[in-house]
Each structure stands twice: as structure tokens, then as C-alpha cells.
Tab-separated table of C-alpha atoms in Angstrom:
chain	number	residue	atom	x	y	z
A	1	MET	CA	-0.191	-0.284	-0.043
A	2	ILE	CA	1.266	3.505	-0.972
A	3	HIS	CA	1.808	5.924	1.751
A	4	PRO	CA	-1.965	7.591	1.874
A	5	ARG	CA	-0.549	11.225	1.323
A	6	THR	CA	0.198	10.988	-2.189
A	7	GLU	CA	-2.427	10.516	-5.910
A	8	LEU	CA	-1.945	9.724	-9.593
A	9	ARG	CA	-1.321	13.082	-11.857
A	10	GLU	CA	-0.794	12.744	-15.264
A	11	VAL	CA	3.271	14.197	-15.516
A	12	ASP	CA	3.355	14.286	-19.072
A	13	PRO	CA	2.624	12.404	-22.608
A	14	VAL	CA	5.582	10.672	-22.389
A	15	ILE	CA	5.736	9.148	-19.222
A	16	GLY	CA	2.039	8.776	-18.472
A	17	CYS	CA	1.008	8.975	-14.789
A	18	GLY	CA	3.340	8.987	-12.123
A	19	VAL	CA	2.532	9.424	-7.875
A	20	PHE	CA	2.874	12.924	-6.926
A	21	ALA	CA	2.786	13.329	-2.547
A	22	THR	CA	-0.127	15.909	-1.853
A	23	ALA	CA	1.649	16.522	1.409
A	24	LEU	CA	5.622	16.900	2.973
A	25	ILE	CA	6.770	13.397	3.210
A	26	SER	CA	10.027	13.048	5.290
A	27	LYS	CA	13.296	11.511	4.568
A	28	GLY	CA	12.491	8.109	6.868
A	29	THR	CA	9.272	7.759	5.936
A	30	ILE	CA	7.484	4.297	4.823
A	31	VAL	CA	6.143	5.210	1.963
A	32	TRP	CA	4.907	1.568	0.362
A	33	ALA	CA	4.690	-1.706	1.655
A	34	THR	CA	3.685	-5.302	0.828
A	35	ASP	CA	-0.669	-5.609	1.905
A	36	PRO	CA	-2.882	-8.529	1.563
A	37	LEU	CA	-4.384	-7.091	-1.674
A	38	ASP	CA	-1.590	-7.886	-3.650
A	39	ARG	CA	-1.157	-9.673	-6.443
A	40	TYR	CA	1.887	-11.955	-7.346
A	41	LEU	CA	1.425	-13.761	-10.694
A	42	THR	CA	3.613	-16.283	-11.781
A	43	PRO	CA	4.977	-16.602	-15.538
A	44	GLY	CA	2.022	-19.147	-16.272
A	45	ASP	CA	-0.320	-15.821	-15.548
A	46	LEU	CA	1.347	-13.506	-17.884
A	47	LYS	CA	1.333	-16.306	-20.586
A	48	ALA	CA	-2.531	-16.799	-19.835
A	49	MET	CA	-3.438	-12.851	-20.588
A	50	PRO	CA	-3.607	-11.071	-23.818
A	51	ALA	CA	0.147	-10.489	-24.810
A	52	ARG	CA	-0.391	-6.334	-25.524
A	53	VAL	CA	-1.911	-6.701	-21.010
A	54	ALA	CA	0.941	-8.856	-19.749
A	55	ARG	CA	3.713	-7.108	-21.795
A	56	GLU	CA	2.309	-3.978	-20.590
A	57	LEU	CA	2.201	-5.167	-17.004
A	58	LEU	CA	5.386	-6.267	-17.286
A	59	LEU	CA	6.996	-3.521	-19.137
A	60	ARG	CA	5.168	-0.929	-16.841
A	61	HIS	CA	3.335	-2.414	-13.396
A	62	THR	CA	5.203	-4.567	-11.983
A	63	TRP	CA	8.342	-5.664	-10.148
A	64	LYS	CA	10.057	-9.227	-10.016
A	65	THR	CA	10.859	-10.294	-6.525
A	66	LYS	CA	13.538	-12.887	-5.657
A	67	GLU	CA	11.037	-15.929	-6.100
A	68	GLY	CA	10.657	-15.264	-9.359
A	69	LEU	CA	7.129	-14.111	-9.080
A	70	TYR	CA	5.710	-10.008	-10.688
A	71	ALA	CA	4.487	-8.166	-8.181
A	72	LEU	CA	1.497	-6.348	-8.406
A	73	ALA	CA	1.331	-3.690	-6.871
A	74	TRP	CA	-3.252	-3.295	-6.122
A	75	ASP	CA	-2.972	0.346	-5.739
A	76	ASN	CA	-1.229	3.844	-6.968
A	77	SER	CA	1.813	2.586	-6.106
A	78	ARG	CA	2.051	0.681	-9.860
A	79	PHE	CA	1.876	3.538	-11.540
A	80	VAL	CA	5.664	4.904	-9.381
A	81	ASN	CA	7.642	6.327	-12.139
A	82	HIS	CA	11.360	5.296	-12.414
A	83	SER	CA	13.965	8.037	-11.721
A	84	CYS	CA	17.736	8.155	-11.763
A	85	THR	CA	17.913	9.851	-8.514
A	86	PRO	CA	15.070	8.261	-7.289
A	87	ASN	CA	13.757	9.616	-3.802
A	88	VAL	CA	12.291	6.287	-2.538
A	89	LEU	CA	14.495	3.279	-2.264
A	90	ALA	CA	13.663	-0.588	-1.566
A	91	THR	CA	14.546	-1.868	1.206
A	92	ASP	CA	15.372	-5.669	2.044
A	93	LEU	CA	12.129	-5.347	4.964
A	94	GLY	CA	9.253	-5.410	2.704
A	95	PHE	CA	9.095	-2.028	2.405
A	96	GLU	CA	10.134	1.043	0.304
A	97	ILE	CA	11.218	4.511	2.520
A	98	ALA	CA	11.301	8.051	1.750
A	99	VAL	CA	15.639	8.880	1.681
A	100	ARG	CA	14.777	12.568	0.911
A	101	ASP	CA	12.593	13.952	2.104
A	102	ILE	CA	9.400	14.832	-0.604
A	103	LEU	CA	7.677	18.095	-0.534
A	104	PRO	CA	4.572	18.338	-1.248
A	105	GLY	CA	3.755	18.579	-5.329
A	106	GLU	CA	6.677	16.492	-6.190
A	107	GLU	CA	6.900	13.247	-7.854
A	108	MET	CA	7.557	10.072	-6.114
A	109	THR	CA	9.787	7.637	-8.138
A	110	ASN	CA	11.835	5.027	-7.741
A	111	ASP	CA	14.695	3.081	-9.527
A	112	TYR	CA	13.800	0.410	-11.662
A	113	ALA	CA	17.055	-1.228	-11.669
A	114	ASN	CA	17.000	-1.929	-7.966
A	115	LEU	CA	12.991	-3.648	-8.534
A	116	GLY	CA	14.312	-7.039	-10.309
A	117	LEU	CA	15.512	-5.573	-13.638
A	118	GLN	CA	16.349	-8.616	-14.944
A	119	ARG	CA	18.867	-8.898	-17.273
A	120	ASP	CA	17.557	-8.871	-20.493
A	121	GLU	CA	15.224	-6.332	-19.772
A	122	HIS	CA	16.513	-2.078	-20.009
A	123	PHE	CA	14.935	0.781	-20.848
A	124	HIS	CA	15.318	4.882	-22.003
A	125	CYS	CA	15.164	7.122	-18.896
A	126	ALA	CA	13.666	10.213	-20.803
A	127	ARG	CA	13.733	12.646	-17.909
A	128	GLY	CA	17.773	13.633	-18.259
A	129	GLU	CA	18.176	15.285	-15.245
A	130	PRO	CA	21.104	15.665	-13.787
A	131	GLY	CA	22.692	12.031	-12.793
A	132	CYS	CA	20.104	10.651	-15.530
A	133	ARG	CA	22.189	7.334	-16.686
A	134	GLY	CA	20.248	7.480	-20.195
A	135	GLU	CA	19.973	3.937	-20.619
A	136	VAL	CA	18.733	2.031	-17.601
A	137	HIS	CA	20.892	-1.851	-17.557
A	138	TYR	CA	21.242	-5.144	-15.376
A	139	PRO	CA	24.031	-4.160	-14.368
A	140	ASP	CA	23.120	-0.696	-12.746
A	141	ALA	CA	22.022	-3.040	-10.081
A	142	ALA	CA	25.364	-4.525	-8.682
A	143	ARG	CA	27.075	-1.410	-9.538
A	144	LEU	CA	24.535	0.792	-7.964
A	145	GLN	CA	24.032	-1.346	-4.639
A	146	SER	CA	26.578	0.116	-1.701
A	147	HIS	CA	25.335	3.758	-2.968
A	148	TRP	CA	21.370	2.442	-2.389
A	149	ALA	CA	22.546	0.853	0.432
A	150	ALA	CA	24.125	3.639	2.223
A	151	GLN	CA	20.931	5.525	1.259
A	152	VAL	CA	18.837	3.518	3.349
A	153	ALA	CA	21.407	2.862	6.287
A	154	GLU	CA	20.995	6.596	6.803
A	155	VAL	CA	17.494	6.987	6.946
A	156	LEU	CA	16.697	4.054	8.591
A	157	PRO	CA	17.424	5.313	11.770
A	158	LEU	CA	14.931	8.414	11.573
A	159	ALA	CA	12.474	5.694	11.070
A	160	SER	CA	11.212	5.941	14.446
A	161	THR	CA	11.071	9.930	14.529
A	162	VAL	CA	8.561	10.515	11.701
A	163	ALA	CA	5.150	9.775	11.169
A	164	GLN	CA	4.325	6.115	10.116
A	165	PRO	CA	0.746	6.582	8.228
A	166	LEU	CA	1.847	2.680	7.607
A	167	ASP	CA	3.391	1.221	10.643
A	168	PHE	CA	0.588	-0.813	10.535
A	169	LEU	CA	1.201	-3.214	7.981
A	170	LEU	CA	5.180	-4.183	8.787
A	171	SER	CA	5.557	-7.068	10.897
A	172	ILE	CA	6.330	-7.065	14.684
A	173	ASP	CA	9.910	-7.916	14.382
A	174	VAL	CA	10.445	-5.196	11.887
A	175	ARG	CA	8.645	-2.404	14.028
A	176	GLU	CA	10.943	-3.205	16.553
A	177	ARG	CA	13.949	-3.408	14.926
A	178	LEU	CA	13.075	0.252	13.549
A	179	LYS	CA	11.263	0.960	16.605
A	180	VAL	CA	8.167	2.799	15.151
A	181	GLY	CA	4.782	2.398	16.363
A	182	ALA	CA	4.378	2.538	20.179
A	183	LYS	CA	2.626	0.303	21.089
A	184	VAL	CA	3.971	-2.279	19.385
A	185	ARG	CA	2.541	-5.383	21.497
A	186	GLU	CA	-0.557	-4.389	22.155
A	187	ARG	CA	-1.445	-3.930	18.489
A	188	LYS	CA	-2.973	-6.385	16.064
A	189	ARG	CA	-1.420	-7.310	13.247
A	190	VAL	CA	-3.089	-7.309	10.234
A	191	PRO	CA	-5.889	-9.565	9.286
A	192	ARG	CA	-4.422	-11.952	5.960
A	193	PHE	CA	-7.878	-12.509	5.685
A	194	GLU	CA	-6.924	-14.564	1.921
A	195	PRO	CA	-3.356	-15.938	0.614
A	196	LEU	CA	-3.731	-13.710	-1.921
A	197	ARG	CA	-0.605	-15.793	-3.871
A	198	GLN	CA	-3.418	-19.039	-3.968
A	199	ALA	CA	-6.500	-16.407	-4.973
A	200	ALA	CA	-4.508	-15.653	-8.020
A	201	LEU	CA	-3.658	-19.028	-9.062
A	202	ALA	CA	-5.975	-20.641	-8.598
A	203	ILE	CA	-8.309	-20.868	-11.709
A	204	ASP	CA	-12.779	-20.856	-11.607
B	1	MET	CA	-10.342	-7.521	-17.245
B	2	ILE	CA	-10.559	-4.200	-19.943
B	3	HIS	CA	-10.196	-4.198	-23.361
B	4	PRO	CA	-6.380	-3.451	-24.528
B	5	ASP	CA	-7.337	-0.806	-26.819
B	6	THR	CA	-8.204	1.334	-23.731
B	7	GLU	CA	-5.545	3.817	-21.894
B	8	LEU	CA	-5.698	6.114	-18.957
B	9	ARG	CA	-5.914	9.884	-18.555
B	10	PHE	CA	-6.281	13.187	-16.938
B	11	ILE	CA	-9.805	14.396	-17.658
B	12	SER	CA	-9.988	17.427	-14.864
B	13	PRO	CA	-9.657	17.680	-11.000
B	14	GLU	CA	-13.139	16.735	-10.752
B	15	VAL	CA	-12.945	14.248	-12.491
B	16	GLY	CA	-9.870	12.644	-12.128
B	17	PHE	CA	-8.810	9.978	-14.480
B	18	GLY	CA	-10.867	8.349	-16.201
B	19	VAL	CA	-10.070	5.138	-19.520
B	20	PHE	CA	-9.847	6.287	-23.087
B	21	ALA	CA	-10.256	4.136	-26.335
B	22	THR	CA	-6.817	4.209	-28.291
B	23	LYS	CA	-8.655	2.141	-31.278
B	24	PRO	CA	-12.144	2.258	-32.811
B	25	ILE	CA	-14.160	-0.525	-30.720
B	26	PRO	CA	-17.684	-1.357	-32.299
B	27	ARG	CA	-20.571	-1.934	-30.983
B	28	GLY	CA	-21.181	-5.507	-29.445
B	29	THR	CA	-17.588	-5.638	-28.715
B	30	VAL	CA	-16.681	-6.662	-24.587
B	31	VAL	CA	-14.905	-3.936	-23.091
B	32	TRP	CA	-14.231	-5.167	-19.937
B	33	VAL	CA	-14.723	-8.853	-17.776
B	34	LEU	CA	-14.811	-10.125	-14.533
B	35	CYS	CA	-11.610	-11.961	-14.010
B	36	ARG	CA	-9.790	-13.905	-12.054
B	37	LEU	CA	-7.413	-11.674	-11.053
B	38	ASP	CA	-10.499	-8.907	-9.779
B	39	LYS	CA	-11.046	-9.363	-6.177
B	40	VAL	CA	-14.552	-10.333	-5.095
B	41	MET	CA	-14.872	-8.948	-1.112
B	42	SER	CA	-17.249	-9.655	0.830
B	43	VAL	CA	-18.189	-6.592	3.541
B	44	ALA	CA	-16.976	-8.728	5.961
B	45	GLU	CA	-14.041	-8.334	4.446
B	46	VAL	CA	-14.050	-5.368	3.896
B	47	ASP	CA	-14.010	-4.375	7.517
B	48	ALA	CA	-11.911	-6.746	8.588
B	49	LEU	CA	-8.847	-4.007	6.014
B	50	PRO	CA	-8.018	-1.835	8.301
B	51	PRO	CA	-9.045	1.602	8.602
B	52	ALA	CA	-6.186	3.015	5.980
B	53	TYR	CA	-8.076	0.614	3.189
B	54	GLN	CA	-11.740	1.865	3.032
B	55	PRO	CA	-10.808	5.410	1.347
B	56	ILE	CA	-9.472	3.471	-1.347
B	57	ILE	CA	-12.015	0.450	-1.752
B	58	GLU	CA	-14.711	3.387	-1.530
B	59	ARG	CA	-13.618	5.020	-5.100
B	60	TYR	CA	-12.822	2.111	-7.024
B	61	ALA	CA	-14.690	-0.872	-5.844
B	62	TYR	CA	-18.333	-1.453	-6.459
B	63	VAL	CA	-20.848	-3.683	-4.923
B	64	ASP	CA	-22.956	-6.017	-6.785
B	65	SER	CA	-25.810	-7.745	-6.593
B	66	HIS	CA	-24.830	-9.983	-3.536
B	67	GLY	CA	-23.757	-6.712	-1.772
B	68	ASP	CA	-20.069	-7.853	-2.265
B	69	TYR	CA	-17.555	-4.831	-3.139
B	70	VAL	CA	-16.167	-6.075	-6.383
B	71	LEU	CA	-12.334	-4.460	-7.162
B	72	CYS	CA	-11.075	-4.195	-10.272
B	73	TRP	CA	-7.561	-5.342	-10.872
B	74	ASP	CA	-6.300	-2.926	-13.798
B	75	ILE	CA	-7.812	-0.203	-15.246
B	76	GLY	CA	-11.154	-1.018	-15.340
B	77	ARG	CA	-11.516	0.340	-11.591
B	78	ASN	CA	-11.125	3.984	-13.750
B	79	VAL	CA	-13.953	3.495	-15.803
B	80	ASN	CA	-16.071	7.174	-15.233
B	81	HIS	CA	-20.104	7.267	-15.352
B	82	SER	CA	-21.983	8.533	-17.870
B	83	CYS	CA	-25.716	9.200	-18.195
B	84	ASP	CA	-24.987	8.143	-21.853
B	85	PRO	CA	-22.536	5.211	-21.551
B	86	THR	CA	-20.299	3.543	-24.229
B	87	LEU	CA	-20.582	0.931	-22.157
B	88	MET	CA	-23.678	-1.244	-20.665
B	89	GLY	CA	-24.202	-3.967	-18.339
B	90	VAL	CA	-24.172	-7.866	-19.540
B	91	GLY	CA	-25.295	-9.451	-16.701
B	92	HIS	CA	-22.976	-8.990	-13.623
B	93	ASP	CA	-19.663	-10.068	-15.291
B	94	PHE	CA	-20.193	-8.166	-18.387
B	95	GLU	CA	-20.045	-4.878	-19.922
B	96	MET	CA	-19.983	-4.273	-23.550
B	97	ALA	CA	-19.995	-1.542	-25.824
B	98	VAL	CA	-23.598	-0.296	-27.359
B	99	ARG	CA	-22.161	1.850	-29.786
B	100	ASP	CA	-19.249	2.336	-31.898
B	101	ILE	CA	-16.608	4.052	-29.821
B	102	GLN	CA	-13.665	6.324	-31.190
B	103	PRO	CA	-10.311	6.058	-30.606
B	104	GLY	CA	-9.880	9.134	-28.225
B	105	GLU	CA	-13.323	8.928	-27.298
B	106	GLU	CA	-13.424	7.860	-22.988
B	107	ILE	CA	-15.096	4.629	-21.828
B	108	THR	CA	-17.977	5.110	-19.427
B	109	CYS	CA	-20.798	3.073	-17.910
B	110	GLU	CA	-23.935	3.387	-15.907
B	111	TYR	CA	-23.456	3.868	-12.264
B	112	GLY	CA	-26.874	3.297	-12.188
B	113	GLY	CA	-27.053	-0.592	-12.020
B	114	LEU	CA	-23.642	-0.904	-9.386
B	115	ASN	CA	-25.100	-0.325	-5.687
B	116	LEU	CA	-23.858	3.149	-5.107
B	117	SER	CA	-24.665	4.272	-1.632
B	118	GLY	CA	-24.820	7.321	-1.604
B	119	ARG	CA	-25.583	10.242	-4.248
B	120	LEU	CA	-22.360	11.325	-6.736
B	121	LYS	CA	-23.179	14.229	-8.338
B	122	CYS	CA	-22.671	13.311	-12.235
B	123	TYR	CA	-20.195	15.452	-14.869
B	124	CYS	CA	-20.976	13.440	-17.937
B	125	GLY	CA	-22.744	17.054	-19.265
B	126	SER	CA	-24.407	14.731	-21.915
B	127	PRO	CA	-28.171	15.608	-22.797
B	128	GLN	CA	-29.618	12.866	-21.253
B	129	CYS	CA	-27.864	14.130	-17.858
B	130	ARG	CA	-29.429	13.249	-15.064
B	131	GLY	CA	-27.583	15.393	-12.954
B	132	SER	CA	-26.665	12.800	-10.571
B	133	VAL	CA	-26.566	9.077	-10.081
B	134	SER	CA	-27.595	7.287	-7.113
B	135	GLY	CA	-28.154	3.403	-7.236
B	136	ASP	CA	-31.713	3.521	-7.273
B	137	ASP	CA	-32.068	4.941	-10.707
B	138	VAL	CA	-32.001	1.282	-11.879
B	139	LEU	CA	-35.032	1.440	-10.507
B	140	HIS	CA	-36.151	3.790	-12.490
B	141	HIS	CA	-34.754	3.170	-16.087
B	142	TRP	CA	-34.059	-0.556	-15.885
B	143	GLN	CA	-36.853	-1.551	-19.433
B	144	ALA	CA	-34.709	1.636	-21.196
B	145	TRP	CA	-31.341	0.068	-20.393
B	146	ASP	CA	-32.664	-2.804	-21.208
B	147	ALA	CA	-33.522	-2.213	-24.830
B	148	ARG	CA	-30.304	-1.116	-25.562
B	149	VAL	CA	-28.005	-4.056	-24.229
B	150	ALA	CA	-30.693	-6.200	-25.878
B	151	ASP	CA	-29.951	-4.173	-29.788
B	152	SER	CA	-26.287	-3.772	-29.370
B	153	LEU	CA	-25.943	-7.885	-27.920
B	154	LYS	CA	-27.352	-9.012	-31.644
B	155	TYR	CA	-24.216	-7.409	-33.234
B	156	ALA	CA	-21.525	-9.269	-31.087
B	157	PRO	CA	-21.001	-12.374	-32.841
B	158	GLN	CA	-20.281	-9.713	-35.805
B	159	VAL	CA	-17.035	-8.373	-34.004
B	160	VAL	CA	-13.639	-9.008	-32.492
B	161	GLN	CA	-13.602	-10.660	-28.718
B	162	PRO	CA	-10.324	-10.470	-27.144
B	163	ILE	CA	-10.977	-10.502	-23.645
B	164	LEU	CA	-14.564	-12.753	-23.841
B	165	GLY	CA	-11.633	-15.822	-23.442
B	166	TYR	CA	-10.738	-14.427	-19.922
B	167	ALA	CA	-14.441	-14.159	-18.083
B	168	ARG	CA	-15.477	-16.286	-15.210
B	169	ASN	CA	-17.586	-18.239	-17.578
B	170	PRO	CA	-17.402	-16.739	-21.058
B	171	ASN	CA	-20.648	-19.461	-21.970
B	172	GLN	CA	-23.133	-18.004	-20.200
B	173	PHE	CA	-22.268	-14.524	-22.709
B	174	TRP	CA	-22.790	-16.243	-25.824
B	175	ALA	CA	-25.919	-18.116	-23.945
B	176	TRP	CA	-27.689	-15.031	-23.621
B	177	VAL	CA	-25.965	-13.945	-27.217
B	178	HIS	CA	-27.753	-16.901	-29.044
B	179	GLY	CA	-31.084	-16.842	-26.565
B	180	THR	CA	-30.394	-19.872	-24.782
B	181	GLU	CA	-30.961	-18.575	-21.979
B	182	GLN	CA	-33.686	-15.363	-21.436
B	183	LEU	CA	-30.466	-11.984	-20.619
B	184	PRO	CA	-31.674	-11.513	-16.988
B	185	SER	CA	-33.411	-7.888	-16.335
B	186	ASN	CA	-31.284	-4.748	-15.105
B	187	ARG	CA	-33.456	-4.407	-12.555
B	188	GLU	CA	-32.625	-7.856	-10.784
B	189	TYR	CA	-28.441	-6.891	-10.781
B	190	HIS	CA	-30.309	-4.308	-7.603
B	191	ALA	CA	-29.204	-5.396	-4.427
B	192	GLY	CA	-31.782	-4.176	-2.953
B	193	GLY	CA	-33.920	-5.646	-3.865
B	194	THR	CA	-36.466	-4.919	-6.425
B	195	SER	CA	-38.081	-1.826	-4.239
B	196	ILE	CA	-36.988	1.579	-4.150
B	197	ALA	CA	-35.707	1.271	-0.544
B	198	ASP	CA	-36.277	4.943	1.807
B	199	ASP	CA	-33.937	3.962	4.221
B	200	VAL	CA	-30.928	3.153	2.541
B	201	SER	CA	-29.103	2.486	5.683
B	202	SER	CA	-30.754	-1.309	6.068
B	203	ARG	CA	-28.350	-1.889	3.744
B	204	PRO	CA	-25.237	-2.831	5.306
B	205	TRP	CA	-23.140	-1.085	2.750
B	206	ALA	CA	-24.883	2.094	2.315
B	207	LEU	CA	-23.957	3.028	5.508
B	208	ARG	CA	-20.273	3.936	3.547
B	209	GLY	CA	-20.064	7.271	2.360
B	210	ARG	CA	-18.931	7.276	-1.230
B	211	LEU	CA	-16.618	9.503	-3.004
B	212	ALA	CA	-17.692	12.550	-5.106
B	213	GLY	CA	-16.322	12.154	-8.729
B	214	GLY	CA	-14.061	9.226	-9.900
B	215	GLU	CA	-10.357	8.459	-11.040
């Protein structure tokens, strides 16, 4: 689920839609965490779809997990665009975090090379900002891993000092590690009312 | 699942986003089907979700005749209402083009059959605009809507149907087209039965306020 202080807006006709902050989102804020409504599609699921729909999903709206599944966020987080100098980065704790202050009206961006870009995949980044790599390739991840990790490590300690509207989606372990969520032990767990992975795979 | 020849576009701050045809879509084409990736949730399941989910469910899901919430997984959830829609529902699980849709034309449907809990202001601007739309509109207009669906259903066998195979039960659609089964009236998809309820709060899903406009 994406941070509630965000909305979908059109960036421009080339890039299409993107996700924008509607209020200040301070660095160290968890801006996305996986939740029970997200879908995890297998390569077989994609193959069973119309070719154009599958291609659109692959290119634009899903990211590949370590398990080889295509994660499709159920809400506007699927519209978060790539930037070579993103203000959001993925962590290995199941959430994404703001690595800079995101100002009201500023677009929220992520680095797609850090989201399971595959060996045979590459795309052109149309942003052309300072630091833009132009072509985004698979080897970028290996080269930039330590750079991303350092940015995340810098902001993780801030997590306990800023508002965390998505803390309810984090596991107890992660909340304790980050020291977020005031009454960690008394909080109810998020109800996982249906194993969605199976729901996505079930054929009627 | 929505027809692949469509895309999401920004319309205006009042209306938000809408879905537009990128190629001609002829009358009789099924433009949306309930597919296995769409999520159907009971009221109890929606209530069991943390509060942060409620505004998104309210905005993007519709309520079927069982009172269940249906959240489309793709931009099907962004299709806006029009009082002169390009699509009409054929049964529960299909939306069909009821006229030829031109490239660049907005894809719209009739929210009056989607069991809205409140009354939404309508911005469609068509000559037939009712000014606002509510879940009980179907009880006033079902005869006209049934006739529009029946008029277009006969074109269905003559056009390409790229998404029908992804419906939960495509054979049902063809049974209605070929007349081997009687197509249920729009009226039967009203979740409150066929009576116009004065006290909408007697319906569990009616307790939720729905946001006006439609992203």
C-alpha cells in the first residue's frame, strides 16, 4: 500500500501518470509496504493473459521478486515511475522508504534497476535530470547496490522520529527493529483474510 | 479485465482520471469482463481490513447484487459514469459497447446499476444527464437500459472479442447472445431487491459514504 498522502497525476504525455506527494513526506518515512491485497503473478499467469496486457504489466506495472514472481501492487503504487536519482528506495525489509524529503506536489520515484530488472531488460529513461543514466540496464544494480544501501542506512534511523502511517503493515519484528509504532506489543496484527497468492493462481 | 485498446488519461481535477479508447471499438464488443484477477470481497472482509483501506475501496470498488465489493485489478476501476454511457452491463460479469467507440473517446459505464451507497454528482454533460446518479436509478430506468443492451447484443457475434475468453464464464455470454438462456433484466442486479428503499441505511454497504467524482 502506498503512503496515503499521495495521488495519481499525469506527468506528461511521454511518461504518462505518476504518483505525487500531496503533503510533505519526510525522509525516513515508509512510503510503501506490501499488503494483503497485492498480487503475485507467476510467469504462467502472464502467459495466460492477452499479449498486450501481459507486456504492459511486465514493462510498466510489475516488479520481479527474488522468488521469480511478478508483484502487482493493487493501488496507485504501480504507477510510481523510475528516476535515476530517486527519492524512494526499496529495502530488504519488505518496504520502501523516502531517502529525501518529498515536498508537496513532488513526484515520488524509485530506481527500477533496484526492482528486479532482468538480465534481458533495459529501457530508456526520458527524464534527463542531472545524474540520469539515459539507458537503464541490468548491470546498474550491481554497480549501484552499495550506493543505494548507504542511502537507506542513512535514513533508517530516522524512521522512529517521523510519522509512519503505514506502520500497521510491518511485521512486529520490523517494527521493533525500526522502533516504530508506539505500542508495538498491543497492536493487532493485520488480518490476512485470504492467501492472495493462491487466489491469483486459482482457476475457476 | 479491460479491453487492451484502452488507456488511462487525466480529464480534469473534478473528474480525475478516465479510461479512453486508443483504437476503434465497435458496438457489441465486450470491453470489460470480471476476470480471475478482480477481487470480490464480502462486506465482512472489507470491514476486517485496516481503516487505511476504506477510502480506496470506497472510491474504486463497486457493489454487486450480492452486496459484495468488486475491486478491478486493472484500469477497469477507473471507468467513469455517464448518463449516456458507451458501455452497458450484460449480466454481472460483462460490460459491452452499446455504440461504436472512436479512438480518443472516453469509455464510460452506467453507475446506476452498480449499487452506489450514496448519490454522486454527475459531470458527464450529455443531453441525457440526470445531474446525479444513485444506486436506485436502475429501478427507474431498467426498461430503457434492457432495451439498449438487447439492441447491441446482436452485434456481438460479428465483432472481434479479444477479452471474452478471460471472463470467469464466457459461455454464459454466448448463451445470452444466442438466446439459449434469457438475459436477466438490469433490475435483477439491484442489491436491494426490486423495491426502492427509502431507508438506505438498512443495507450494510450503504453505511459507507462514497466519494464524488471518479478517478
